[in-house]
């Protein structure tokens, strides 16, 4: 091969390599709820940590984090991420399931790779991948624990989260276990929206309507805080256990120290999964690869014996 042919071949090779590198540059948008309570504060913290770590590690990666205080705002942010920021990859923690399904589907239809985190969409065809904690275990583990703690007999009230696919999964799993214990009655299950103030009001209503409550399942530690406040104000002594969830640091510390006899156990569900989802998605797209359709991060029972393994004092949650 003469010099001219060699130079032409080299130019073609470099051009192809450049095109490949450019094709794998990732402009990744992250759409998450604002830090309206402790768990979402953890989500925001870990999302921004992922941006910092991943942009430093990968020069071909740009990460834009958007936080929304409601479903309409998040839907508008998706449009901005596509039209103004020109993302080619999206990681979204939907504020609500049904309200965000069509907006996310519209983003995917424009060629954007979509990873949905935690709160699933009502139509899975609107996503490429799904990353979540184990929501079935999140509902099953508390139900099994409470059934044992109550010796299979008693009255239970439940506080659900925001209406989402994961809330349905958790409640369905909880109810399925309780069906095996006919002497345990679920008196009511209202939405506390993963919010302390909302949970406080729901629990006040329960305490007014029900004269005998043996246990409370508040499907999130923020709600459990509101529940405990309502019980304390009402000076009720009938309730034996309040089971929250997700391993909020203050609740884990209470469990470790044995400060509140109502807090006996918890179930893991760390907001760090948003970091994992962003990292998995970014690194796959940088390689031109796809994630598995579904990635589930296990949830496990937390007791006083293993609580130290789930205590993260530096986290906002």
Coordinates of C-alpha atoms in Angstrom, one line a residue:
X1 CA 0.0 0.0 0.0
X2 CA 1.4 3.4 -1.0
X3 CA 1.5 6.5 1.3
X4 CA -1.6 8.1 -0.3
X5 CA -3.6 4.9 0.2
X6 CA -2.4 4.6 3.7
X7 CA -3.4 8.2 4.5
X8 CA -6.8 7.6 3.0
X9 CA -7.4 4.4 5.0
X10 CA -6.2 6.2 8.2
X11 CA -8.6 9.1 7.6
X12 CA -11.5 6.7 7.0
X13 CA -10.6 4.8 10.1
X14 CA -10.3 7.9 12.2
X15 CA -13.6 9.2 10.8
X16 CA -15.4 6.0 11.7
X17 CA -13.9 6.1 15.2
X18 CA -15.0 9.7 15.7
X19 CA -18.5 8.9 14.4
X20 CA -18.7 6.0 16.8
X21 CA -17.5 8.2 19.8
X22 CA -20.0 10.9 18.8
X23 CA -22.8 8.3 18.6
X24 CA -22.1 7.2 22.1
X25 CA -22.0 10.6 23.7
X26 CA -24.9 10.6 26.2
X27 CA -27.0 13.6 27.0
X28 CA -29.0 12.2 29.9
X29 CA -31.9 13.9 31.6
X30 CA -33.0 13.0 35.1
X31 CA -36.6 13.9 36.1
X32 CA -37.4 13.4 39.8
X33 CA -39.8 14.7 42.5
X34 CA -38.7 17.7 44.5
X35 CA -37.5 17.2 48.1
X36 CA -40.9 17.6 49.7
X37 CA -40.2 14.9 52.3
X38 CA -37.3 12.9 53.6
X39 CA -37.4 10.1 51.1
X40 CA -37.4 12.4 48.0
X41 CA -34.7 14.5 49.7
X42 CA -32.7 11.3 49.6
X43 CA -33.6 10.9 45.9
X44 CA -32.5 14.4 45.1
X45 CA -29.3 14.0 47.0
X46 CA -28.4 10.7 45.3
X47 CA -29.3 12.0 41.8
X48 CA -27.0 15.0 42.1
X49 CA -24.3 12.7 43.5
X50 CA -24.7 10.5 40.5
X51 CA -24.3 13.6 38.2
X52 CA -21.2 14.6 40.0
X53 CA -19.5 11.2 40.0
X54 CA -20.5 10.1 36.5
X55 CA -19.7 13.4 34.6
X56 CA -16.2 13.2 36.3
X57 CA -15.7 9.6 35.2
X58 CA -17.1 9.9 31.7
X59 CA -16.2 13.0 29.5
X60 CA -18.8 12.0 26.9
X61 CA -21.6 12.2 29.4
X62 CA -23.8 15.2 30.3
X63 CA -26.4 14.9 33.1
X64 CA -29.2 17.4 33.7
X65 CA -31.3 17.0 36.9
X66 CA -34.8 18.4 37.1
X67 CA -37.0 18.3 40.2
X68 CA -40.8 18.8 40.1
X69 CA -43.3 19.5 42.8
X70 CA -46.2 17.9 40.9
X71 CA -47.1 15.8 37.9
X72 CA -48.0 18.7 35.6
X73 CA -44.6 20.4 36.3
X74 CA -42.8 17.2 35.6
X75 CA -44.6 16.7 32.3
X76 CA -43.6 20.2 31.3
X77 CA -40.0 19.5 32.3
X78 CA -39.9 16.5 30.0
X79 CA -40.8 18.7 27.1
X80 CA -38.0 21.1 28.0
X81 CA -35.5 18.3 28.4
X82 CA -36.3 17.1 24.8
X83 CA -36.6 20.4 23.0
X84 CA -34.2 22.7 24.9
X85 CA -31.7 20.4 26.5
X86 CA -31.9 17.9 23.6
X87 CA -31.5 14.8 25.7
X88 CA -31.1 11.4 24.1
X89 CA -31.5 9.4 27.3
X90 CA -34.0 9.9 30.2
X91 CA -34.1 8.5 33.7
X92 CA -37.4 9.4 35.3
X93 CA -38.8 8.8 38.8
X94 CA -42.5 9.6 37.9
X95 CA -44.3 11.9 40.3
X96 CA -47.4 9.8 39.5
X97 CA -47.9 6.8 37.3
X98 CA -51.0 7.5 35.2
X99 CA -50.4 11.2 34.7
X100 CA -46.8 10.7 33.5
X101 CA -47.4 7.7 31.2
X102 CA -48.4 9.6 28.1
X103 CA -45.7 12.4 28.5
X104 CA -43.0 9.7 28.9
X105 CA -44.4 7.8 25.9
X106 CA -44.1 11.0 23.8
X107 CA -40.4 11.3 24.8
X108 CA -39.7 7.7 23.9
X109 CA -41.4 8.2 20.5
X110 CA -38.8 10.9 19.7
X111 CA -36.0 8.3 20.0
X112 CA -35.0 9.0 23.6
X113 CA -33.9 5.9 25.6
X114 CA -36.1 5.8 28.8
X115 CA -35.4 4.2 32.1
X116 CA -38.3 4.4 34.6
X117 CA -37.4 4.2 38.3
X118 CA -39.6 3.1 41.2
X119 CA -43.0 4.5 40.4
X120 CA -43.9 2.5 37.3
X121 CA -46.0 3.7 34.3
X122 CA -49.4 2.3 33.5
X123 CA -48.1 1.3 30.1
X124 CA -44.8 -0.5 30.1
X125 CA -44.3 0.1 26.3
X126 CA -43.6 3.8 27.2
X127 CA -40.2 2.7 28.7
X128 CA -37.1 0.8 27.7
X129 CA -36.1 -0.3 31.2
X130 CA -37.4 -0.3 34.8
X131 CA -35.4 -0.1 38.0
X132 CA -37.0 -0.4 41.4
X133 CA -36.9 -1.7 44.9
X134 CA -38.8 -4.9 45.7
X135 CA -42.3 -3.4 46.2
X136 CA -43.9 -6.8 46.7
X137 CA -41.5 -7.6 49.5
X138 CA -42.1 -4.1 50.9
X139 CA -45.7 -5.0 51.5
X140 CA -45.3 -8.6 52.3
X141 CA -42.6 -8.3 55.0
X142 CA -44.5 -5.9 57.2
X143 CA -47.7 -8.0 56.9
X144 CA -45.8 -11.1 57.9
X145 CA -44.2 -9.3 60.8
X146 CA -47.4 -7.8 62.1
X147 CA -49.3 -11.1 61.8
X148 CA -46.7 -12.7 64.0
X149 CA -46.5 -9.8 66.4
X150 CA -50.3 -10.0 66.9
X151 CA -50.4 -13.8 67.1
X152 CA -52.7 -13.8 64.1
X153 CA -55.5 -11.8 65.7
X154 CA -56.3 -8.1 65.9
X155 CA -57.3 -4.8 64.1
X156 CA -54.9 -3.2 61.7
X157 CA -55.1 0.2 59.8
X158 CA -52.9 1.0 56.8
X159 CA -51.7 4.2 55.3
X160 CA -50.9 4.0 51.6
X161 CA -48.7 6.3 49.5
X162 CA -49.4 8.4 46.4
X163 CA -51.6 6.5 43.9
X164 CA -49.0 4.7 41.8
X165 CA -48.2 1.3 40.5
X166 CA -45.8 0.6 43.4
X167 CA -48.4 1.6 45.9
X168 CA -50.8 -0.9 44.4
X169 CA -48.0 -3.6 44.5
X170 CA -47.3 -2.9 48.1
X171 CA -51.0 -2.9 49.2
X172 CA -51.8 -6.0 47.2
X173 CA -48.9 -7.9 48.8
X174 CA -49.8 -6.7 52.3
X175 CA -53.5 -7.7 51.8
X176 CA -52.5 -11.1 50.3
X177 CA -50.6 -12.1 53.5
X178 CA -53.5 -10.9 55.7
X179 CA -55.9 -13.1 53.8
X180 CA -54.1 -16.0 55.4
X181 CA -55.0 -14.6 58.8
X182 CA -58.8 -14.3 59.0
X183 CA -58.7 -13.1 62.6
X184 CA -56.8 -10.0 61.5
X185 CA -59.1 -7.3 60.2
X186 CA -57.8 -4.4 58.0
X187 CA -60.1 -1.7 59.3
X188 CA -59.2 0.8 56.5
X189 CA -56.4 1.7 54.1
X190 CA -56.3 5.4 53.1
X191 CA -53.7 7.3 51.1
X192 CA -51.3 9.3 53.3
X193 CA -49.3 10.3 50.2
X194 CA -45.9 9.5 51.8
X195 CA -46.3 12.7 53.7
X196 CA -46.0 13.4 57.5
X197 CA -48.8 16.0 57.6
X198 CA -51.2 13.9 55.5
X199 CA -50.5 10.8 57.5
X200 CA -51.1 12.7 60.7
X201 CA -54.6 13.7 59.5
X202 CA -55.4 10.2 58.2
X203 CA -54.3 8.7 61.6
X204 CA -56.4 11.3 63.5
X205 CA -59.4 10.1 61.5
X206 CA -58.6 6.4 62.3
X207 CA -58.2 7.2 66.0
X208 CA -61.6 9.0 66.0
X209 CA -63.4 6.2 64.1
X210 CA -61.9 3.1 65.6
X211 CA -61.8 2.5 69.3
X212 CA -59.5 -0.5 69.1
X213 CA -56.4 -0.5 66.8
X214 CA -53.7 -3.1 67.5
X215 CA -51.2 -2.2 64.8
X216 CA -50.5 0.4 62.1
X217 CA -48.8 -0.2 58.7
X218 CA -47.6 3.2 57.5
X219 CA -46.0 2.3 54.2
X220 CA -43.2 4.8 54.5
X221 CA -41.2 6.2 57.5
X222 CA -42.3 9.8 56.9
X223 CA -45.9 8.7 57.3
X224 CA -44.9 6.7 60.4
X225 CA -43.6 10.0 62.0
X226 CA -47.1 11.6 61.4
X227 CA -48.8 8.4 62.7
X228 CA -46.7 8.4 65.9
X229 CA -47.5 12.1 66.5
X230 CA -51.2 11.5 66.2
X231 CA -51.1 8.5 68.6
X232 CA -49.1 10.5 71.1
X233 CA -51.5 13.5 71.0
X234 CA -54.6 11.2 71.4
X235 CA -52.9 9.4 74.3
X236 CA -53.9 6.0 72.9
X237 CA -52.5 2.9 74.6
X238 CA -54.2 0.2 72.5
X239 CA -51.7 0.3 69.6
X240 CA -48.8 -2.2 70.0
X241 CA -46.8 -1.7 66.8
X242 CA -46.3 1.0 64.1
X243 CA -44.4 -0.5 61.1
X244 CA -43.1 2.1 58.7
X245 CA -40.7 1.4 55.9
X246 CA -37.7 2.4 53.7
X247 CA -35.1 2.8 56.5
X248 CA -35.2 6.5 57.3
X249 CA -32.1 7.2 59.5
X250 CA -34.0 8.7 62.4
X251 CA -36.3 5.6 62.4
X252 CA -33.4 3.2 62.2
X253 CA -31.7 5.1 65.1
X254 CA -34.9 4.7 67.2
X255 CA -34.9 1.0 66.4
X256 CA -31.3 0.6 67.3
X257 CA -31.7 2.5 70.6
X258 CA -35.0 0.9 71.5
X259 CA -36.4 4.4 72.4
X260 CA -40.0 3.7 71.2
X261 CA -41.7 0.4 72.0
X262 CA -44.0 0.9 69.0
X263 CA -41.1 0.8 66.6
X264 CA -39.9 -2.8 66.5
X265 CA -38.9 -3.4 62.8
X266 CA -38.5 -1.8 59.4
X267 CA -38.0 -2.8 55.8
X268 CA -35.2 -1.6 53.5
X269 CA -35.9 0.6 50.5
X270 CA -33.1 3.0 50.0
X271 CA -33.4 6.2 47.8
X272 CA -29.9 5.3 46.6
X273 CA -31.5 3.2 43.9
X274 CA -31.8 6.4 41.8
X275 CA -28.0 6.7 41.8
X276 CA -27.8 3.0 40.7
X277 CA -30.4 3.6 38.0
X278 CA -28.6 6.6 36.6
X279 CA -25.2 4.9 36.7
X280 CA -26.5 1.7 35.0
X281 CA -28.3 3.6 32.3
X282 CA -25.5 6.1 31.6
X283 CA -22.8 3.4 31.4
X284 CA -24.9 1.1 29.2
X285 CA -25.7 3.9 26.7
X286 CA -22.1 5.1 26.6
X287 CA -21.4 1.6 25.3
X288 CA -24.3 1.6 23.0
X289 CA -26.0 -1.1 25.0
X290 CA -29.4 -1.5 26.7
X291 CA -30.4 -2.5 30.2
X292 CA -32.4 -5.6 31.1
X293 CA -36.2 -4.7 30.9
X294 CA -36.5 -5.0 34.7
X295 CA -33.9 -4.6 37.5
X296 CA -35.2 -5.2 41.1
X297 CA -33.2 -4.3 44.2
X298 CA -34.2 -6.6 47.1
X299 CA -36.0 -5.3 50.3
X300 CA -35.2 -7.1 53.6
X301 CA -36.5 -7.0 57.2
X302 CA -34.6 -4.7 59.5
X303 CA -34.7 -5.5 63.2
X304 CA -32.7 -4.2 66.2
X305 CA -30.2 -6.9 65.5
X306 CA -29.2 -5.8 62.0
X307 CA -30.2 -2.1 62.1
X308 CA -26.6 -0.9 62.3
X309 CA -26.1 -2.2 58.7
X310 CA -28.9 0.1 57.4
X311 CA -27.9 3.3 59.4
X312 CA -26.5 6.0 57.1
X313 CA -26.1 9.2 59.3
X314 CA -24.7 11.3 56.5
X315 CA -27.7 10.7 54.2
X316 CA -30.6 13.3 54.3
X317 CA -33.0 10.3 54.6

